[in-house]
Short mmCIF file of C-alpha atoms in Angstrom, two decimals:
data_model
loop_
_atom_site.label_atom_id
_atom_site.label_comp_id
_atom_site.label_asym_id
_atom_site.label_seq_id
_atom_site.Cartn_x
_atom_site.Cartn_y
_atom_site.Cartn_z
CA UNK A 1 0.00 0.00 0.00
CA UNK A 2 1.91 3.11 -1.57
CA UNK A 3 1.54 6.46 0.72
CA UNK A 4 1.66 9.30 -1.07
CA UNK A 5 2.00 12.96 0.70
CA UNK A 6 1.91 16.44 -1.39
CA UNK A 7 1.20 19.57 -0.54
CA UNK A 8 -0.93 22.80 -2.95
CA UNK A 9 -1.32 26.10 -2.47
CA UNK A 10 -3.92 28.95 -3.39
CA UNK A 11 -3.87 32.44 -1.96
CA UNK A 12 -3.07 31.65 1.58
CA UNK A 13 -4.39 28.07 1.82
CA UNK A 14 -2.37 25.40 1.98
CA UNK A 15 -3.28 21.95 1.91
CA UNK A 16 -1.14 18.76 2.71
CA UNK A 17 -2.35 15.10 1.38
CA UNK A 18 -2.05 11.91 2.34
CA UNK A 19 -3.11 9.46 -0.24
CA UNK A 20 -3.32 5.58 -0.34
CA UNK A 21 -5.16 3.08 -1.56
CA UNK A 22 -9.21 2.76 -0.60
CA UNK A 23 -12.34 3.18 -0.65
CA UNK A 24 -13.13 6.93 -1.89
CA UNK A 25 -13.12 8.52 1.27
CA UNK A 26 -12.04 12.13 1.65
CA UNK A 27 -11.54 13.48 5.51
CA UNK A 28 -10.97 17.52 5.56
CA UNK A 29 -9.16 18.42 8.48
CA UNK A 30 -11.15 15.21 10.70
CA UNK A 31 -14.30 15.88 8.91
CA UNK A 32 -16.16 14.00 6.05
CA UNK A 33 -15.74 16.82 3.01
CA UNK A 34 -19.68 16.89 2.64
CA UNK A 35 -19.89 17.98 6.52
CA UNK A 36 -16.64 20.52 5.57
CA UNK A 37 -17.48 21.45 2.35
CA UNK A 38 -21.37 21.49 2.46
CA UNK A 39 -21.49 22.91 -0.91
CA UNK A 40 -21.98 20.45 -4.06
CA UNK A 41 -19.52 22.72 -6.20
CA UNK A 42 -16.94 22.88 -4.26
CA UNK A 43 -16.82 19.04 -3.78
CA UNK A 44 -16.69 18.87 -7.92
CA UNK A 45 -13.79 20.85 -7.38
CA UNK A 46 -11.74 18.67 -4.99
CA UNK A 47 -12.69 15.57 -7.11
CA UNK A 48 -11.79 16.70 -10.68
CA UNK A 49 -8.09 15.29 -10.80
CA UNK A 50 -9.63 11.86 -9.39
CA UNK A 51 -12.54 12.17 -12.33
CA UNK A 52 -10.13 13.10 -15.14
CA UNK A 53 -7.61 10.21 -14.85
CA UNK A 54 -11.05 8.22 -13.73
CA UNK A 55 -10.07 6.79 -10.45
CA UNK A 56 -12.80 7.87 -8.40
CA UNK A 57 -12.83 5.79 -5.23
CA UNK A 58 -9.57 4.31 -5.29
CA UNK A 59 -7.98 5.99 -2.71
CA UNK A 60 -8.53 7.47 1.10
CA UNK A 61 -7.43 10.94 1.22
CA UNK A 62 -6.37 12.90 4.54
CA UNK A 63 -6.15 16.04 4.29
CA UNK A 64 -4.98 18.82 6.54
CA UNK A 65 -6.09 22.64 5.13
CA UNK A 66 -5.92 25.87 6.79
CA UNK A 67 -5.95 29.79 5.46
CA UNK A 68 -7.95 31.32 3.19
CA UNK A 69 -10.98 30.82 2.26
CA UNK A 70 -13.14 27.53 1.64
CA UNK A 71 -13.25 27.52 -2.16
CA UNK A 72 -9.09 28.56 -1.55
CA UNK A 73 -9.02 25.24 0.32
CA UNK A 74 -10.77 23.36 -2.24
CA UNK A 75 -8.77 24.51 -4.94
CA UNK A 76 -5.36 23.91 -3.13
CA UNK A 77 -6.65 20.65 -2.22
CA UNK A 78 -7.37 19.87 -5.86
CA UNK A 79 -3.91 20.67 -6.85
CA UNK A 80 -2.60 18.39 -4.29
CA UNK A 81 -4.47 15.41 -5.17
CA UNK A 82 -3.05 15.86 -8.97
CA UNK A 83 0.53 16.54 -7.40
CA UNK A 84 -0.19 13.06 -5.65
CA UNK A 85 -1.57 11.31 -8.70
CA UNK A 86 1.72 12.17 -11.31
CA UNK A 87 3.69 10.93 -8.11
CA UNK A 88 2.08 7.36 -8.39
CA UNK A 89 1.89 7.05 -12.27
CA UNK A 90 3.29 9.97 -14.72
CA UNK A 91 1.35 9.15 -17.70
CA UNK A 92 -1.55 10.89 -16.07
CA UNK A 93 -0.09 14.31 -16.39
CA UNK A 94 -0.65 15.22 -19.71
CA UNK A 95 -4.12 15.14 -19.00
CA UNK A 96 -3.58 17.03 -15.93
CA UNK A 97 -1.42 19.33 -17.21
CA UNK A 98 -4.39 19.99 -20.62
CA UNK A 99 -7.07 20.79 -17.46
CA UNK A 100 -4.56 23.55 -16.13
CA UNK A 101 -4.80 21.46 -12.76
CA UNK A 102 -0.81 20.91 -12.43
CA UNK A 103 -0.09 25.21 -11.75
CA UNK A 104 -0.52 26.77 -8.95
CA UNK A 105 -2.49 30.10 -9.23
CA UNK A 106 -0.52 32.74 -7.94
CA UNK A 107 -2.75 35.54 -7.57
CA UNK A 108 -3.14 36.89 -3.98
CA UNK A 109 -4.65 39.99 -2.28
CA UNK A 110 -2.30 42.99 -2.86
CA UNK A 111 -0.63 44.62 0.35
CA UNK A 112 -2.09 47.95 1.64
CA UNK A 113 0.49 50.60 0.71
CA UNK A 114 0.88 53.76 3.45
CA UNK A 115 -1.24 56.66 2.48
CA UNK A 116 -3.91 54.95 0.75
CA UNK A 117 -6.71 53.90 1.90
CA UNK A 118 -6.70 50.49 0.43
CA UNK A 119 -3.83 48.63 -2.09
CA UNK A 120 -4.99 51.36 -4.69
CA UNK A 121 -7.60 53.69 -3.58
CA UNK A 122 -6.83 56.60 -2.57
CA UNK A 123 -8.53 59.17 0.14
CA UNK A 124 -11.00 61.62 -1.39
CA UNK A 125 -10.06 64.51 -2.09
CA UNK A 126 -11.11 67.45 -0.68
CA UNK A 127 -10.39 70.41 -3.17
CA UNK A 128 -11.62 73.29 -0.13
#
């Protein structure tokens, strides 16, 4: 029974794996991912690597998520799990890689900068 651990990352979530061999269950930080998740679209989400290479159900995954938001998490889980799956077999990641689901998306909430009132906005002006 191969173990397989990855890690993915989306804004500030980030989401560690462990994979092996099972039944199709999915625990989200102790919790069943419907109880976690509650939210059909965001389970699609998590299960889209497993549905591409068509291995729904063949493995337990564990994961461990934290920052960001919840559809964050469930996109840095998703990249996980396809981290995990071109660990165990390569030959899957072309059809990973087609699906965009092998690159991390980078984009992240722009710093406030000192006198502004937000990353861009500025205070109104006040002309008297």
């Amino acid at each position: 029974m191969e173990i397989s651990n990855t890690s993915g990352r989306r804004k500030t979530s980030v989401a560690r794996i462990y994979m092996q061999a099972g039944q199709g269950n999915i625990t989200i930080n102790g919790r069943d991912m419907k109880t976690y998740f509650g939210n059909e679209l965001l389970e699609n989400i998590v299960n889209q690597p497993l549905a591409i290479v068509e291995q729904v159900g063949q493995y337990d995954i564990k994961v461990n998520v934290n920052g960001g938001g919840i559809s964050a998490q469930a996109e840095a889980i998703r990249l996980a799990i396809s981290k995990a799956l071109v660990g165990n077999s390569e030959e899957v990641r072309p059809a990973l890689k087609k699906e965009g689901f092998m690159t991390r998306d980078p984009r992240m909430v722009e710093r406030k900068k000192f006198g502004k009132r937000k990353a861009r906005r500025s205070f109104q002006f006040s002309k008297r």
